[in-house]
Amino acid sequence: MDLPQLPDSNVRYRDRCFWDSRYREVGAAPAEWFGGLSCFREQLEAELRPGDRILVLGCGNSALSSDLFQLGYTDVTSIDYSPVCIAGMRARYAQCQGLQWVVMDARDLAFTDGTFDVVLEKGMLDSMMVAEMDPWNVSPETIALLDQVLKEVSRVLRPGGRFISITFAQPHFRKRHYAQPAYGWSLRHATYGSDFHYFLYVMCKGQELSPADLVLGQRLHELACPARPPSFLQALDSEDYLSALEL
C-alpha cells in the first residue's frame, strides 16, 4: 500500500486542510504518535480515577479514546478540528455509546468552566510547534498559540482535575510552556519508552507550581524572540514528521 502523501512543508501540520485531506486518504484506521496506550498505560492510569469525565484534544485517528473506553473509562469526549476526522471516528466507533466525537478547535472549547476531570492530549501540541526551528527560542506566535490552548484547558478543568500531555519534548523545552501561574496548576512528569524516551506531563489544577518551575515559566518570556512576519513559516525542511513519530 502506498504511504500517505507528505506535506511540502512541516508547517502544513498546523493546517486544517492538510489534515482533512490526509484523513480522506487514510480513513479512521488507528495510527499512533508516540506509541499506543500499552506503551504508557501504567503512567496514564496512575492519573485516572473511575468515573472520570475525560476530554481528548486533537484526537486524530488514534485509538486512545476507544482503548480508554475498553478499560472502563466510559465518559470520553474526543475533539478534533477536522470534520473529516470526526466523521470517520464516529462511524468507526459507533458501537461505543459512551464515546462522543465533536468537531472543535482546542483554542476555543465550547464547554462550560470546570466540565472535565481530565483533559488529555497526545501529540497535538507538538503539531502546533513543528514549524519552530530553534526549541530554545520559540517564536511569539507559537507561544501565543499554545497559550490559547492551555488557557482553555485550565478553564474547562474542575478544581483537582488533571491535564495530561504526552509528547517527545524534553522537560527543559516543554515545561516552561506549562509552568505559567495563570493556568493555576502544578507540574510534574514521567517518562516511558526504552530506546527513545517520551514524556507524560501532569498538571493538577488547584495546586501550586514549584519555585523552580516558576523560574522556568518566566524564562519562556525572557527568551522569546522578536515577532517575525508569517514568511518565516515557509522555508522549512521536508522531514517525514509523522512517520518518525509513529511506532
Coordinates of C-alpha atoms in Angstrom, one line a residue:
M1 CA 0.0 0.0 0.0
D2 CA 1.3 3.5 -0.9
L3 CA 2.3 5.7 2.0
P4 CA 0.1 8.8 2.7
Q5 CA 1.1 11.9 0.9
L6 CA 3.5 14.1 3.0
P7 CA 3.2 17.9 3.1
D8 CA 5.7 20.0 1.2
S9 CA 6.5 21.9 4.4
N10 CA 6.3 20.9 8.1
V11 CA 4.1 24.0 8.8
R12 CA 1.3 22.2 6.9
Y13 CA 0.9 20.1 10.0
R14 CA -0.8 23.2 11.5
D15 CA -3.2 23.4 8.6
R16 CA -6.7 22.0 8.9
C17 CA -6.9 21.5 5.1
F18 CA -3.9 19.2 5.2
W19 CA -5.5 17.1 7.9
D20 CA -8.8 16.9 6.1
S21 CA -7.0 15.7 3.0
R22 CA -5.0 13.2 5.0
Y23 CA -8.0 11.7 6.8
R24 CA -9.8 11.4 3.5
E25 CA -6.8 9.4 2.3
V26 CA -6.1 7.2 5.3
G27 CA -9.6 7.0 6.9
A28 CA -10.1 6.2 10.6
A29 CA -7.8 3.2 10.9
P30 CA -5.7 3.7 14.0
A31 CA -2.4 5.5 13.8
E32 CA -0.4 6.5 16.8
W33 CA 2.1 9.2 17.6
F34 CA 4.5 8.1 20.4
G35 CA 3.0 4.6 20.7
G36 CA -0.4 3.3 21.7
L37 CA -1.9 3.0 25.1
S38 CA 0.1 -0.1 26.0
C39 CA 3.3 1.9 25.9
F40 CA 2.3 4.3 28.7
R41 CA -0.7 2.6 30.3
E42 CA 0.9 2.4 33.7
Q43 CA 1.8 6.0 33.8
L44 CA -1.5 7.2 32.5
E45 CA -3.8 5.0 34.7
A46 CA -1.9 6.2 37.7
E47 CA -3.5 9.6 37.0
L48 CA -7.1 8.4 36.2
R49 CA -10.0 7.6 38.5
P50 CA -13.1 5.5 38.0
G51 CA -15.9 7.7 36.7
D52 CA -13.6 10.5 35.4
R53 CA -15.1 12.7 32.7
I54 CA -12.3 12.8 30.1
L55 CA -11.7 15.2 27.2
V56 CA -9.2 14.2 24.5
L57 CA -7.8 17.1 22.4
G58 CA -6.8 16.7 18.8
C59 CA -7.9 13.0 18.8
G60 CA -7.0 12.4 15.2
N61 CA -7.3 8.7 14.2
S62 CA -5.6 7.5 17.4
A63 CA -7.3 4.5 19.1
L64 CA -6.6 6.1 22.5
S65 CA -10.2 7.1 23.2
S66 CA -11.5 3.7 22.3
D67 CA -8.8 2.0 24.4
L68 CA -9.8 4.0 27.4
F69 CA -13.4 3.1 26.8
Q70 CA -12.5 -0.6 26.8
L71 CA -10.6 -0.2 30.1
G72 CA -13.8 1.1 31.7
Y73 CA -13.5 4.9 31.3
T74 CA -16.8 5.3 29.5
D75 CA -17.3 9.1 29.7
V76 CA -14.8 10.2 27.0
T77 CA -15.3 13.2 24.7
S78 CA -12.9 13.5 21.8
I79 CA -12.4 16.6 19.7
D80 CA -10.6 17.4 16.5
Y81 CA -10.8 20.5 14.2
S82 CA -11.0 18.2 11.2
P83 CA -14.6 17.4 10.3
V84 CA -13.4 14.6 8.1
C85 CA -11.6 13.0 11.0
I86 CA -14.5 13.3 13.4
A87 CA -17.0 11.8 10.8
G88 CA -14.6 8.8 10.3
M89 CA -14.2 8.2 14.0
R90 CA -17.9 8.4 14.7
A91 CA -18.5 5.8 12.1
R92 CA -15.7 3.5 13.2
Y93 CA -16.6 3.6 16.9
A94 CA -20.4 3.9 16.7
Q95 CA -20.8 0.8 18.9
C96 CA -19.1 2.6 21.8
Q97 CA -22.1 4.5 23.2
G98 CA -20.0 6.4 25.9
L99 CA -17.7 8.0 23.3
Q100 CA -18.6 11.4 22.0
W101 CA -16.9 12.8 18.9
V102 CA -17.1 16.6 18.3
V103 CA -15.7 18.9 15.7
M104 CA -14.0 21.6 17.8
D105 CA -10.9 23.8 17.9
A106 CA -8.8 23.4 21.1
R107 CA -8.2 27.1 21.2
D108 CA -11.9 27.8 21.7
L109 CA -13.6 25.0 23.6
A110 CA -17.4 25.0 23.7
F111 CA -17.7 23.7 27.2
T112 CA -18.6 25.4 30.5
D113 CA -16.0 26.0 33.1
G114 CA -15.0 23.0 35.2
T115 CA -16.6 20.4 33.0
F116 CA -13.9 17.8 33.0
D117 CA -11.9 15.7 35.5
V118 CA -9.1 15.0 32.9
V119 CA -8.0 16.7 29.7
L120 CA -5.6 14.6 27.7
E121 CA -3.5 15.4 24.6
K122 CA -1.0 13.2 22.7
G123 CA 1.0 15.0 20.0
M124 CA -1.4 17.8 19.3
L125 CA 0.8 20.5 20.9
D126 CA 3.8 19.0 19.1
S127 CA 2.0 19.5 15.7
M128 CA 1.5 23.2 16.7
M129 CA 5.2 23.6 17.3
V130 CA 6.6 21.6 14.4
A131 CA 7.5 24.8 12.4
E132 CA 9.8 26.0 15.1
M133 CA 13.5 25.6 14.1
D134 CA 15.0 26.6 17.5
P135 CA 13.4 24.9 20.5
W136 CA 15.3 27.3 22.8
N137 CA 13.9 30.4 21.2
V138 CA 10.3 29.7 20.3
S139 CA 8.5 32.4 18.3
P140 CA 6.0 34.7 20.0
E141 CA 3.4 33.4 17.5
T142 CA 3.7 29.8 18.7
I143 CA 3.9 30.8 22.4
A144 CA 0.6 32.7 21.9
L145 CA -0.9 29.7 20.1
L146 CA -0.1 27.3 22.9
D147 CA -1.2 29.8 25.5
Q148 CA -4.6 29.9 23.8
V149 CA -5.0 26.2 24.2
L150 CA -3.6 26.0 27.7
K151 CA -5.9 28.7 29.0
E152 CA -8.9 26.8 27.6
V153 CA -7.7 23.6 29.1
S154 CA -7.4 25.2 32.6
R155 CA -10.8 26.8 32.2
V156 CA -12.6 23.5 31.5
L157 CA -10.8 21.5 34.2
R158 CA -12.6 21.2 37.5
P159 CA -10.6 22.0 40.7
G160 CA -8.4 19.0 41.3
G161 CA -8.6 18.0 37.7
R162 CA -5.6 16.9 35.7
F163 CA -4.2 17.9 32.3
I164 CA -2.1 15.2 30.8
S165 CA 0.2 16.0 27.9
I166 CA 2.1 13.2 26.1
T167 CA 5.0 14.3 23.9
F168 CA 8.5 13.7 22.8
A169 CA 9.5 17.2 24.0
Q170 CA 12.1 17.1 26.8
P171 CA 11.4 18.9 30.1
H172 CA 13.9 21.7 29.5
F173 CA 12.0 22.6 26.3
R174 CA 8.3 21.9 27.2
K175 CA 7.9 22.6 31.0
R176 CA 8.4 26.3 30.6
H177 CA 5.2 26.5 28.4
Y178 CA 3.2 24.7 31.1
A179 CA 4.7 26.5 34.1
Q180 CA 2.7 29.7 33.9
P181 CA 0.9 30.8 37.1
A182 CA -2.1 32.0 35.1
Y183 CA -3.1 28.3 34.5
G184 CA -3.4 27.6 38.2
W185 CA -1.9 24.2 38.2
S186 CA 1.2 22.2 39.4
L187 CA 3.6 20.4 37.1
R188 CA 5.4 17.1 37.1
H189 CA 6.4 14.5 34.5
A190 CA 7.1 10.8 34.0
T191 CA 8.9 9.0 31.1
Y192 CA 8.2 5.9 29.1
G193 CA 9.9 4.1 26.2
S194 CA 13.2 2.2 26.0
D195 CA 15.3 3.1 23.0
F196 CA 13.8 6.6 22.9
H197 CA 12.1 8.3 25.8
Y198 CA 8.8 10.0 25.6
F199 CA 7.3 12.2 28.3
L200 CA 4.0 12.3 30.1
Y201 CA 3.4 15.7 31.8
V202 CA 0.8 16.0 34.5
M203 CA -0.7 19.3 35.6
C204 CA -3.1 19.3 38.6
K205 CA -5.4 22.3 38.8
G206 CA -5.5 24.0 42.2
Q207 CA -2.0 23.0 43.2
E208 CA 0.9 25.4 43.0
L209 CA 4.0 25.4 40.8
S210 CA 7.3 24.8 42.5
P211 CA 9.7 27.7 42.7
A212 CA 12.0 26.0 40.1
D213 CA 9.1 25.7 37.7
L214 CA 8.1 29.3 38.2
V215 CA 11.6 30.3 37.2
L216 CA 11.3 28.1 34.0
G217 CA 8.0 29.8 33.2
Q218 CA 9.5 33.2 33.5
R219 CA 12.3 32.3 31.1
L220 CA 9.9 31.5 28.4
H221 CA 9.0 35.1 28.0
E222 CA 12.6 36.4 28.6
L223 CA 13.9 34.2 25.8
A224 CA 11.1 34.9 23.3
C225 CA 12.5 36.3 20.1
P226 CA 11.0 39.4 18.4
A227 CA 7.9 38.8 16.3
R228 CA 8.6 37.9 12.7
P229 CA 6.4 38.1 9.6
P230 CA 4.5 35.0 8.5
S231 CA 7.0 34.2 5.8
F232 CA 9.3 32.5 8.5
L233 CA 6.9 29.5 8.3
Q234 CA 7.8 28.7 4.7
A235 CA 11.5 27.9 4.5
L236 CA 11.2 24.6 6.2
D237 CA 12.6 21.1 5.7
S238 CA 10.6 18.2 4.2
E239 CA 11.1 15.8 7.0
D240 CA 8.7 12.9 7.2
Y241 CA 7.5 14.1 10.6
L242 CA 4.6 11.7 11.0
S243 CA 6.5 8.6 10.0
A244 CA 9.2 9.5 12.5
L245 CA 6.7 9.6 15.3
E246 CA 4.6 6.6 14.6
L247 CA 5.8 3.4 16.4

